[in-house]
Coordinates of C-alpha atoms and ligand atoms in Angstrom, one line a residue:
M259 CA -6.6 16.2 -31.1
T260 CA -6.3 16.2 -27.3
Q261 CA -4.9 19.5 -26.0
R262 CA -1.7 19.6 -24.1
L263 CA -2.6 19.9 -20.4
V264 CA -0.3 20.1 -17.3
L265 CA -1.9 18.6 -14.1
H266 CA -0.5 18.4 -10.6
G267 CA -1.1 15.7 -8.0
I268 CA 1.0 14.0 -5.3
G269 CA 4.1 12.1 -6.4
V270 CA 4.2 8.7 -4.6
A271 CA 6.9 6.9 -6.5
A272 CA 9.7 8.8 -8.1
G273 CA 10.9 8.5 -11.7
T274 CA 9.7 9.8 -15.1
A275 CA 7.9 8.1 -17.9
S276 CA 5.8 8.7 -21.0
G277 CA 3.7 6.5 -23.2
P278 CA 0.2 5.9 -24.4
A279 CA -2.5 6.3 -21.7
A280 CA -4.3 3.1 -20.9
V281 CA -7.5 4.3 -19.2
V282 CA -9.1 2.0 -16.6
A283 CA -12.8 2.2 -17.6
P284 CA -15.4 2.9 -15.0
A285 CA -18.3 0.5 -14.4
V286 CA -21.4 1.4 -16.6
G287 CA -24.4 0.1 -14.6
V288 CA -27.8 -1.0 -15.7
D289 CA -29.0 -0.1 -19.2
E290 CA -32.2 1.8 -18.3
S291 CA -33.4 1.8 -21.9
E292 CA -33.0 -1.9 -22.6
P293 CA -36.0 -4.0 -23.7
A294 CA -37.9 -6.2 -21.2
C295 CA -37.3 -9.9 -21.4
T296 CA -39.7 -11.7 -23.7
D297 CA -37.7 -14.9 -24.3
V298 CA -36.2 -16.3 -21.0
E299 CA -34.5 -19.1 -22.8
A300 CA -32.6 -16.9 -25.3
D301 CA -31.8 -14.1 -22.8
G302 CA -30.7 -16.6 -20.2
Q303 CA -28.4 -18.2 -22.7
R304 CA -26.9 -14.8 -23.7
V305 CA -26.1 -14.0 -20.0
R306 CA -24.6 -17.5 -19.4
E307 CA -22.3 -17.0 -22.4
V308 CA -21.3 -13.6 -21.2
L309 CA -20.6 -14.9 -17.7
A310 CA -18.5 -17.7 -19.2
D311 CA -16.5 -15.2 -21.2
V312 CA -15.9 -13.1 -18.0
A313 CA -14.7 -16.3 -16.2
A314 CA -12.4 -17.2 -19.1
S315 CA -10.9 -13.7 -19.3
L316 CA -10.3 -13.7 -15.5
R317 CA -8.6 -17.1 -15.7
E318 CA -6.4 -15.9 -18.5
R319 CA -5.3 -13.0 -16.4
A320 CA -4.7 -15.4 -13.5
G321 CA -2.3 -17.2 -15.8
H322 CA 0.0 -14.2 -16.0
A323 CA -0.6 -12.7 -12.5
N324 CA 2.7 -11.6 -11.0
S325 CA 2.1 -13.2 -7.6
E326 CA 0.5 -16.3 -6.1
T327 CA -1.9 -14.1 -4.1
S328 CA -3.2 -12.2 -7.2
K329 CA -3.5 -15.5 -9.1
A330 CA -5.6 -17.0 -6.3
V331 CA -7.9 -13.9 -6.2
L332 CA -8.5 -14.0 -9.9
E333 CA -9.2 -17.7 -10.0
A334 CA -11.6 -17.5 -7.1
T335 CA -13.5 -14.6 -8.9
A336 CA -13.6 -16.6 -12.1
A337 CA -15.1 -19.6 -10.3
L338 CA -17.8 -17.3 -8.8
A339 CA -18.8 -16.0 -12.3
T340 CA -20.2 -19.4 -13.4
D341 CA -21.6 -20.2 -9.9
R342 CA -24.9 -22.1 -10.4
G343 CA -26.7 -20.1 -7.7
L344 CA -25.9 -16.9 -9.6
V345 CA -27.0 -18.2 -13.0
K346 CA -30.3 -19.5 -11.5
G347 CA -30.9 -16.1 -9.8
V348 CA -30.5 -14.4 -13.3
D349 CA -33.1 -16.8 -14.8
K350 CA -35.5 -15.9 -12.0
E351 CA -35.2 -12.2 -12.7
L352 CA -35.6 -12.7 -16.4
K353 CA -38.8 -14.6 -15.7
K354 CA -40.1 -11.5 -13.9
G355 CA -39.6 -9.6 -17.2
S356 CA -36.3 -7.7 -16.4
G357 CA -34.0 -6.9 -19.2
V358 CA -30.5 -8.6 -19.2
T359 CA -28.5 -6.0 -17.4
R360 CA -31.3 -5.4 -14.8
A361 CA -31.5 -9.2 -14.3
I362 CA -27.8 -9.5 -13.5
H363 CA -27.8 -6.5 -11.2
D364 CA -30.8 -7.7 -9.2
A365 CA -29.6 -11.4 -9.1
V366 CA -26.2 -10.2 -7.8
E367 CA -27.8 -8.0 -5.2
T368 CA -29.9 -11.0 -3.9
Y369 CA -26.8 -13.2 -3.9
A370 CA -24.7 -10.5 -2.2
A371 CA -27.3 -10.2 0.6
K372 CA -27.1 -14.0 1.2
L373 CA -23.3 -13.9 1.4
R374 CA -23.3 -10.9 3.8
K375 CA -25.7 -12.9 6.0
V376 CA -23.2 -15.8 6.2
G377 CA -20.5 -13.3 7.2
G378 CA -16.7 -13.7 7.4
Y379 CA -15.0 -14.9 4.3
M380 CA -18.2 -15.2 2.3
A381 CA -19.2 -11.6 3.0
E382 CA -15.9 -10.5 1.6
R383 CA -16.6 -12.3 -1.7
V384 CA -19.3 -9.6 -2.3
T385 CA -16.6 -7.4 -3.8
D386 CA -15.8 -10.2 -6.3
L387 CA -19.4 -10.6 -7.1
Y388 CA -19.8 -6.9 -7.9
D389 CA -16.7 -7.1 -10.1
I390 CA -18.3 -9.9 -12.1
R391 CA -21.6 -7.9 -12.3
D392 CA -19.7 -4.9 -13.7
R393 CA -17.7 -6.9 -16.2
A394 CA -20.7 -8.8 -17.5
T395 CA -22.8 -5.6 -17.7
A396 CA -20.1 -3.9 -19.8
R397 CA -20.0 -6.9 -22.2
L398 CA -23.8 -7.0 -22.5
R399 CA -23.8 -3.2 -23.3
G400 CA -20.9 -3.6 -25.7
V401 CA -18.5 -1.2 -23.9
A402 CA -15.0 -1.8 -22.4
E403 CA -14.9 -4.0 -19.3
P404 CA -14.1 -1.9 -16.2
G405 CA -10.7 -2.4 -14.7
I406 CA -7.2 -2.6 -16.2
P407 CA -7.3 -3.3 -20.0
D408 CA -5.0 -5.8 -21.6
L409 CA -1.9 -3.9 -22.6
P410 CA -0.6 -4.6 -26.1
E411 CA 2.4 -2.2 -25.5
P412 CA 4.0 -0.6 -22.4
A413 CA 1.6 2.1 -21.2
V414 CA 0.8 4.6 -18.5
I415 CA -2.2 3.4 -16.5
V416 CA -4.8 6.1 -15.7
A417 CA -7.6 5.4 -13.4
H418 CA -10.0 7.2 -11.1
D419 CA -8.6 4.9 -8.4
L420 CA -7.1 1.4 -8.2
A421 CA -7.8 -1.3 -5.7
P422 CA -4.7 -2.8 -4.0
A423 CA -5.6 -6.1 -5.6
E424 CA -5.6 -4.5 -9.1
T425 CA -2.2 -2.8 -8.4
A426 CA -0.7 -6.0 -7.2
T427 CA -1.5 -7.7 -10.6
L428 CA 0.3 -5.0 -12.7
D429 CA 3.3 -6.2 -14.7
P430 CA 6.1 -3.7 -14.1
A431 CA 7.5 -4.5 -17.6
M432 CA 4.2 -3.3 -19.3
V433 CA 3.3 -0.4 -17.0
R434 CA 5.5 2.7 -17.3
G435 CA 3.6 4.8 -14.8
I436 CA 0.4 5.0 -12.8
V437 CA -1.8 8.1 -12.5
T438 CA -4.9 8.2 -10.4
E439 CA -7.5 10.9 -9.9
A440 CA -8.3 9.9 -6.3
G441 CA -6.3 7.7 -3.8
G442 CA -4.2 8.7 -0.8
A443 CA -0.4 9.0 -0.7
T444 CA -0.3 6.4 2.1
S445 CA -3.1 4.1 0.8
H446 CA -2.0 0.5 0.2
T447 CA -2.3 1.1 -3.5
A448 CA 0.3 3.8 -3.5
I449 CA 2.5 1.6 -1.2
L450 CA 2.3 -1.3 -3.7
A451 CA 3.1 1.0 -6.7
A452 CA 6.3 2.2 -4.9
Q453 CA 7.0 -1.4 -4.0
L454 CA 6.8 -2.3 -7.8
G455 CA 9.2 0.6 -8.6
I456 CA 6.7 2.2 -11.0
P457 CA 6.6 6.0 -11.2
A458 CA 3.2 7.0 -9.7
A459 CA 1.1 10.0 -8.9
V460 CA -2.2 10.2 -7.0
Q461 CA -4.8 12.9 -6.6
V462 CA -4.3 14.1 -10.2
K463 CA -7.6 16.0 -10.5
G464 CA -9.0 16.2 -14.0
V465 CA -6.9 13.5 -15.6
T466 CA -9.7 11.1 -16.5
E467 CA -11.9 13.9 -17.9
A468 CA -9.0 15.1 -20.1
L469 CA -8.7 11.7 -21.6
A470 CA -12.4 11.0 -22.0
G471 CA -13.4 9.9 -25.5
A472 CA -9.9 10.3 -27.0
A473 CA -8.5 7.3 -28.9
R474 CA -4.8 7.2 -28.3
V475 CA -3.3 9.9 -26.2
E476 CA 0.3 10.2 -24.9
I477 CA 0.8 11.0 -21.3
A478 CA 4.0 11.9 -19.4
I479 CA 4.5 11.6 -15.6
D480 CA 7.1 12.8 -13.1
G481 CA 6.3 10.6 -10.1
G482 CA 8.7 12.5 -7.9
V483 CA 7.0 15.8 -8.0
G484 CA 3.5 14.5 -9.0
E485 CA 3.4 16.3 -12.3
V486 CA 1.4 14.8 -15.2
I487 CA 1.3 16.1 -18.8
V488 CA -1.5 15.0 -21.1
A489 CA -0.5 15.1 -24.8
P490 CA 3.0 16.4 -23.9
S491 CA 5.0 18.3 -26.5
A492 CA 8.4 17.1 -27.7
T493 CA 9.9 19.7 -25.4
D494 CA 8.0 18.3 -22.4
V495 CA 9.3 14.8 -23.1
A496 CA 12.8 16.1 -23.6
E497 CA 12.6 18.0 -20.3
L498 CA 11.4 14.9 -18.5
T499 CA 14.3 13.0 -20.0
E500 CA 16.6 15.7 -18.9
R501 CA 15.2 15.4 -15.3
S502 CA 15.8 11.7 -15.5
R503 CA 19.4 12.3 -16.6
R504 CA 20.0 14.8 -13.8
R505 CA 18.5 12.3 -11.3
A506 CA 20.8 9.6 -12.6
V507 CA 23.8 11.9 -12.1
A508 CA 22.6 12.8 -8.6
L509 CA 22.2 9.1 -7.8
A510 CA 25.6 8.1 -9.3
G511 CA 27.8 6.6 -6.6
S512 CA 24.9 6.2 -4.2
S513 CA 26.0 2.9 -2.7
G514 CA 26.9 1.3 0.5
E515 CA 25.8 2.1 4.1
G516 CA 23.5 5.0 4.8
A517 CA 25.3 8.0 6.5
T518 CA 25.3 11.8 6.5
R519 CA 28.1 13.7 4.9
D520 CA 30.0 13.7 8.2
G521 CA 29.6 10.0 8.7
H522 CA 26.6 9.8 11.1
R523 CA 25.2 6.3 10.4
V524 CA 21.6 5.8 9.5
K525 CA 20.6 2.3 8.5
L526 CA 18.6 2.2 5.2
L527 CA 16.2 -0.7 5.0
A528 CA 13.4 -2.1 2.8
N529 CA 9.7 -2.5 3.5
I530 CA 8.5 -5.9 2.3
G531 CA 5.3 -7.9 2.3
T532 CA 6.1 -11.3 0.8
T533 CA 8.9 -13.8 0.4
D534 CA 9.2 -12.5 -3.3
D535 CA 9.6 -9.0 -2.0
A536 CA 12.3 -10.2 0.4
A537 CA 14.3 -11.9 -2.3
A538 CA 14.0 -8.9 -4.6
A539 CA 15.0 -6.4 -1.8
A540 CA 17.8 -8.5 -0.5
A541 CA 19.4 -8.5 -4.0
Q542 CA 19.6 -4.7 -3.8
D543 CA 22.2 -2.5 -2.1
L544 CA 20.4 -2.0 1.3
E545 CA 21.0 -3.0 4.9
G546 CA 18.0 -5.3 5.6
S547 CA 14.3 -4.9 6.1
G548 CA 12.8 -2.4 8.6
L549 CA 9.2 -3.6 8.1
F550 CA 8.0 -7.0 7.1
R551 CA 4.2 -6.5 6.8
T552 CA 3.2 -10.1 7.6
E553 CA -0.5 -9.6 7.1
F554 CA 0.2 -9.0 3.4
L555 CA 0.9 -12.8 3.3
F556 CA -2.6 -13.7 4.4
L557 CA -4.9 -11.1 2.8
E558 CA -6.8 -13.7 0.8
R559 CA -6.7 -16.6 3.3
E560 CA -9.9 -18.2 4.7
S561 CA -8.2 -19.9 7.6
A562 CA -5.3 -19.1 9.9
P563 CA -1.9 -20.3 8.5
S564 CA -0.3 -23.1 10.6
V565 CA 2.9 -22.6 12.7
E566 CA 4.8 -24.8 10.2
E567 CA 3.7 -22.8 7.2
Q568 CA 4.6 -19.6 8.9
T569 CA 7.9 -21.0 10.0
D570 CA 8.8 -21.9 6.4
T571 CA 7.9 -18.4 5.2
Y572 CA 9.8 -16.5 7.9
T573 CA 12.8 -18.8 7.5
A574 CA 12.8 -18.0 3.7
V575 CA 12.7 -14.3 4.4
L576 CA 15.5 -14.5 7.0
R577 CA 17.7 -16.6 4.7
S578 CA 17.2 -14.0 1.9
F579 CA 18.7 -11.3 4.1
G580 CA 21.5 -13.4 5.5
T581 CA 23.1 -11.6 8.4
R582 CA 21.2 -8.3 7.7
R583 CA 18.5 -7.1 10.0
V584 CA 14.9 -8.1 9.5
V585 CA 12.2 -6.3 11.5
V586 CA 9.1 -8.4 11.5
R587 CA 5.8 -6.8 12.4
T588 CA 3.3 -9.2 13.9
L589 CA -0.2 -9.3 12.3
D590 CA -1.6 -5.9 11.7
A591 CA -5.1 -7.1 10.8
G592 CA -8.2 -4.9 10.7
A593 CA -9.3 -1.6 9.3
D594 CA -7.7 -1.2 5.9
K595 CA -6.1 -4.7 6.0
P596 CA -9.0 -7.0 6.9
L597 CA -8.1 -10.7 7.3
S598 CA -11.1 -13.0 7.1
F599 CA -9.7 -15.5 9.6
A600 CA -9.1 -12.8 12.1
D601 CA -12.4 -11.0 11.7
L602 CA -14.1 -9.8 14.9
G603 CA -17.3 -8.7 13.2
P604 CA -18.4 -5.3 11.8
E605 CA -17.4 -2.1 13.6
E606 CA -18.6 1.4 13.3
N607 CA -15.1 2.9 13.0
P608 CA -12.7 0.1 12.1
A609 CA -9.6 2.4 12.1
L610 CA -10.4 3.2 15.7
G611 CA -11.5 -0.4 16.5
R612 CA -10.0 -3.7 17.4
R613 CA -7.2 -3.7 14.9
G614 CA -3.4 -4.4 15.2
L615 CA -2.3 -5.4 18.6
R616 CA -5.8 -5.0 20.0
L617 CA -6.9 -7.8 17.6
S618 CA -4.0 -9.9 18.7
Q619 CA -5.2 -9.5 22.3
A620 CA -8.7 -10.7 21.4
R621 CA -7.2 -13.6 19.3
E622 CA -4.2 -14.5 21.4
E623 CA -3.8 -17.9 19.7
L624 CA -3.0 -16.1 16.4
L625 CA -0.2 -14.1 18.0
D626 CA 1.1 -17.1 19.9
A627 CA 1.3 -19.1 16.6
Q628 CA 3.1 -16.3 14.9
L629 CA 5.6 -15.8 17.7
A630 CA 6.3 -19.5 17.9
A631 CA 6.9 -19.6 14.1
L632 CA 9.2 -16.5 14.3
A633 CA 11.2 -18.1 17.1
A634 CA 11.5 -21.4 15.1
A635 CA 12.6 -19.4 12.0
G636 CA 15.2 -17.5 14.1
A637 CA 16.5 -20.8 15.4
A638 CA 16.7 -22.2 11.9
V639 CA 18.8 -19.2 10.7
P640 CA 21.0 -18.5 13.7
D641 CA 23.1 -15.8 12.0
A642 CA 20.0 -13.7 11.2
E643 CA 19.3 -10.5 13.0
L644 CA 15.7 -11.0 13.8
W645 CA 13.7 -8.1 15.4
V646 CA 10.0 -8.4 16.2
M647 CA 7.5 -5.5 16.8
A648 CA 3.8 -5.0 17.5
P649 CA 1.6 -2.7 15.5
M650 CA -0.9 -0.1 16.9
V651 CA 0.4 0.1 20.5
S652 CA -1.0 2.9 22.8
T653 CA -0.3 1.9 26.4
V654 CA 2.2 0.6 28.9
E655 CA -0.1 -2.4 29.5
E656 CA -0.1 -3.4 25.8
T657 CA 3.6 -2.9 25.6
T658 CA 4.2 -5.1 28.7
W659 CA 1.8 -7.7 27.4
F660 CA 3.5 -8.0 24.0
A661 CA 7.1 -7.8 25.3
A662 CA 6.4 -10.6 27.9
K663 CA 4.9 -12.8 25.2
A664 CA 7.6 -12.2 22.6
R665 CA 10.4 -12.8 25.2
A666 CA 8.7 -15.9 26.5
H667 CA 9.1 -17.3 23.0
G668 CA 12.8 -16.5 23.2
L669 CA 12.8 -13.7 20.7
P670 CA 15.9 -11.6 21.3
K671 CA 14.9 -8.1 20.1
V672 CA 11.4 -6.9 20.9
G673 CA 9.9 -3.5 20.0
I674 CA 6.8 -1.5 19.3
M675 CA 5.5 0.6 16.4
V676 CA 4.7 4.2 17.3
E677 CA 1.5 4.9 15.3
T678 CA -0.7 6.6 17.8
P679 CA -0.3 10.0 19.5
A680 CA -0.6 8.2 22.8
A681 CA 2.5 6.1 22.1
A682 CA 4.4 9.1 20.7
I683 CA 4.0 11.3 23.7
R684 CA 4.6 8.5 26.2
A685 CA 7.5 7.1 24.2
K686 CA 9.9 7.2 27.1
Q687 CA 7.7 5.1 29.3
L688 CA 7.0 2.6 26.5
L689 CA 10.5 2.4 25.3
S690 CA 11.8 1.7 28.8
L691 CA 10.0 -1.7 28.5
V692 CA 11.2 -2.8 25.0
D693 CA 14.4 -2.7 22.9
F694 CA 13.4 -0.4 20.1
A695 CA 10.6 1.6 18.4
S696 CA 9.6 2.1 14.8
I697 CA 7.4 5.1 13.8
G698 CA 4.6 4.2 11.4
T699 CA 4.2 7.7 10.0
N700 CA 1.2 6.6 7.8
D701 CA -1.0 5.8 10.8
L702 CA 0.7 8.4 13.1
S703 CA -0.4 11.1 10.6
Q704 CA -3.9 9.6 10.3
Y705 CA -4.4 9.6 14.1
T706 CA -2.6 12.8 14.9
M707 CA -4.6 14.8 12.3
A708 CA -7.9 12.7 12.7
A709 CA -7.9 12.2 8.9
D710 CA -8.6 8.8 7.3
R711 CA -5.5 7.7 5.3
M712 CA -7.8 6.1 2.7
Q713 CA -9.4 9.5 2.1
G714 CA -7.4 11.1 -0.7
E715 CA -9.3 14.3 -0.3
L716 CA -7.6 14.8 3.0
A717 CA -4.0 14.5 1.6
H718 CA -3.2 18.0 2.8
L719 CA -3.8 16.9 6.4
L720 CA -2.1 13.5 6.1
T721 CA 1.3 14.8 5.0
P722 CA 4.0 14.1 7.5
W723 CA 5.2 17.7 6.9
Q724 CA 2.3 18.8 9.2
P725 CA 4.2 20.4 12.1
A726 CA 1.9 18.5 14.6
V727 CA 3.0 15.2 13.1
L728 CA 6.7 16.3 13.2
S729 CA 6.1 17.2 16.9
M730 CA 4.9 13.7 17.5
I731 CA 8.0 12.3 15.8
R732 CA 10.2 14.6 17.9
A733 CA 8.5 13.4 21.1
T734 CA 9.2 9.8 20.1
C735 CA 12.8 10.5 19.4
Q736 CA 13.2 12.2 22.7
G737 CA 11.9 9.1 24.4
G738 CA 14.5 7.1 22.4
A739 CA 17.3 9.4 23.5
A740 CA 16.2 9.3 27.1
T741 CA 16.2 5.5 27.2
G742 CA 19.1 5.0 24.8
K743 CA 16.9 2.9 22.5
P744 CA 16.9 3.1 18.7
V745 CA 13.9 4.8 16.9
G746 CA 13.4 4.0 13.2
V747 CA 10.8 5.2 10.7
C748 CA 9.0 2.7 8.5
G749 CA 6.1 4.7 7.1
E750 CA 6.1 6.3 3.6
A751 CA 7.7 9.5 5.0
G752 CA 11.1 7.6 5.3
G753 CA 11.3 7.2 1.5
D754 CA 11.1 11.0 0.8
P755 CA 14.7 12.2 0.4
L756 CA 13.8 15.7 1.8
M757 CA 11.8 14.4 4.7
A758 CA 14.5 11.8 5.5
L759 CA 16.9 14.6 6.3
V760 CA 14.4 16.1 8.8
L761 CA 13.8 12.7 10.4
V762 CA 17.5 12.1 10.9
G763 CA 17.7 15.6 12.3
L764 CA 15.0 14.7 14.8
G765 CA 17.0 11.7 15.9
V766 CA 15.7 8.8 13.9
T767 CA 18.3 6.1 13.6
S768 CA 17.1 4.0 10.7
L769 CA 14.8 4.5 7.7
S770 CA 12.7 1.8 6.0
M771 CA 11.0 2.3 2.7
A772 CA 10.1 0.8 -0.7
P773 CA 13.4 -0.7 -1.9
G774 CA 13.3 1.5 -5.0
K775 CA 13.6 4.6 -2.9
V776 CA 16.7 3.7 -1.0
S777 CA 19.3 5.1 -3.4
A778 CA 17.7 8.6 -3.5
V779 CA 17.5 8.7 0.2
R780 CA 21.1 7.6 0.6
A781 CA 22.3 10.2 -1.9
A782 CA 20.3 12.9 0.0
L783 CA 21.9 12.0 3.3
R784 CA 25.4 12.0 1.7
L785 CA 24.9 15.6 0.6
H786 CA 24.2 17.0 4.2
D787 CA 25.9 16.8 7.6
L788 CA 24.1 16.0 10.8
D789 CA 24.1 19.7 12.0
T790 CA 22.2 20.8 8.8
C791 CA 19.7 17.9 9.3
R792 CA 19.2 19.2 12.9
Q793 CA 18.7 22.7 11.7
M794 CA 16.2 21.5 9.1
A795 CA 14.3 19.6 11.8
N796 CA 14.1 22.7 14.0
Y797 CA 12.8 24.8 11.1
A798 CA 10.2 22.2 10.2
V799 CA 8.8 21.7 13.7
D800 CA 8.7 25.4 14.3
A801 CA 7.0 26.2 10.9
P802 CA 3.4 27.4 11.1
T803 CA 2.2 25.2 8.3
A804 CA 3.1 22.0 6.4
A805 CA 3.9 24.0 3.2
D806 CA 6.2 26.4 5.2
A807 CA 7.9 23.5 6.9
R808 CA 8.8 21.9 3.5
A809 CA 9.8 25.2 1.9
A810 CA 12.1 26.1 4.8
V811 CA 13.9 22.8 4.6
L812 CA 14.2 22.9 0.8
N813 CA 15.6 26.4 1.1
I814 CA 18.7 25.2 3.1
A815 CA 19.1 21.9 1.3
D816 CA 21.9 21.3 -1.2
P817 CA 20.6 22.4 -4.7
V818 CA 21.4 18.9 -6.0
L819 CA 18.7 17.5 -3.7
R820 CA 16.0 18.9 -6.1
D821 CA 17.2 16.4 -8.7
L822 CA 16.4 13.6 -6.3
L823 CA 12.8 14.5 -5.7
Ligands
PEP67 C1 2.4 3.0 9.1 O1 1.3 3.1 9.6 O2 3.2 4.0 8.8 C2 3.0 1.7 8.7 C3 4.2 1.5 8.4 O3 2.1 0.6 8.8 P1 1.0 0.4 7.6 O4 1.2 1.3 6.5 O5 1.2 -1.1 7.2 O6 -0.3 0.6 8.4
MG68 MG1 0.3 1.3 10.3

């Protein structure tokens, strides 16, 4: 029997859940004790059959993928599994006398080297190739395929880490919760989990070890506070249910426009990445979209989308929201969001390289096409409130360049994201050139603290509660106040009900977040007046550490707020 064990990580999507743990198996690698090949014909046949089974199971998963993007990824990987070049490569290795798993590994390595040489889209297929290798190896060794298992009943997914593509294929009806051992709170995997509205916790150290070897273990999660209980007792489950009940009470009546208790308005908006997201978010009680991550539309594309195709997509998104605001971010390609058609070649430090607006400057035609499509979509939906902003801006020159281009296309509201310390401390100068700013706290934390947002081990540095990050946000808001321009937040920080109070106290005028987080943030704002938010902001910025900042704010928050976390 598995022992009851309470573990703590970082909560990234609120809500409680319990159910059987579905462990995502790790890749097993070459079987070092396998016999050498003595019958090339028979071993070759065995590998071919296994590769065909891998392709068939990927195709089946493509059949119930929950988005067109995931479907396309899975189908492309399935096709690669039965690629003739790969199969021939395996035969060649078998002829050298390698055992079956060794032959697959070496053949894949040779093929991967060729793809890397071709570069661009082909080089990116190397990840798919390794996925096929790991699945085929597991089958040959008679162990569970790595990756998310088929779920016969609703379960809590437990993994060392999940790739964004894996998270995107999860079916919210079958997945009660997500628990990962690694992963960062602002990684795109965490963002996608929140987007799907599934309770999730990352950085839960020891969870995979606690489940190792066990057959069917229950697991409970509180995705708000990041608590995970392996083999929970009946009392644990009852307590979690009670927390859910209290949360429901605290959320009751959370509807309508966002405002503090004394009526200070704060627009509450949704982060979206696809037209499906837009339709789902627009059906909810929120005031528009404060971040449309347009690069999410094109993650798997080989060639740049045409102006017509983009126009159709943007028009659909604007139509979904009617007269509500939609803030579209122009392509933020590069670093953690590589787009093969916008690839400028390998870089030593991609997060510090030609990404975001810098990439748009190098590939001006991509930005021009996008702005033309946005202008056409705006014309097709004249009642829409279309705002457009650029990612990764640091200087006056970049701001001027982008604003001139966007305005030349006739776009009415032009802004910038504040994601670098350079933009934050020069916000007044930059904001004097545009209509608004939106703070990307995920990248602003990464660049202020010099800590890779993909690196879960650095979560303590990446939290927006770091007083240095809060100082950057304050500087940005001061720039907004000096120029009379609105400053929103669209990073994950905006969806934390406690942090939202601090942001409003610092002067932020709108908050954009995963749609499932809006009602808790709205309820938190309703519990506090603007003066309290300002006092919270002062306490947080003046605190010596991130932990002190959060504790000081929680200390003066309404007690009901704890039920919202
Ligand atoms: C951010 O950096 O906070 C942001 C909203 O952009 P992204 O997470 O897409 O980089
Ligand atoms: Mg960013």
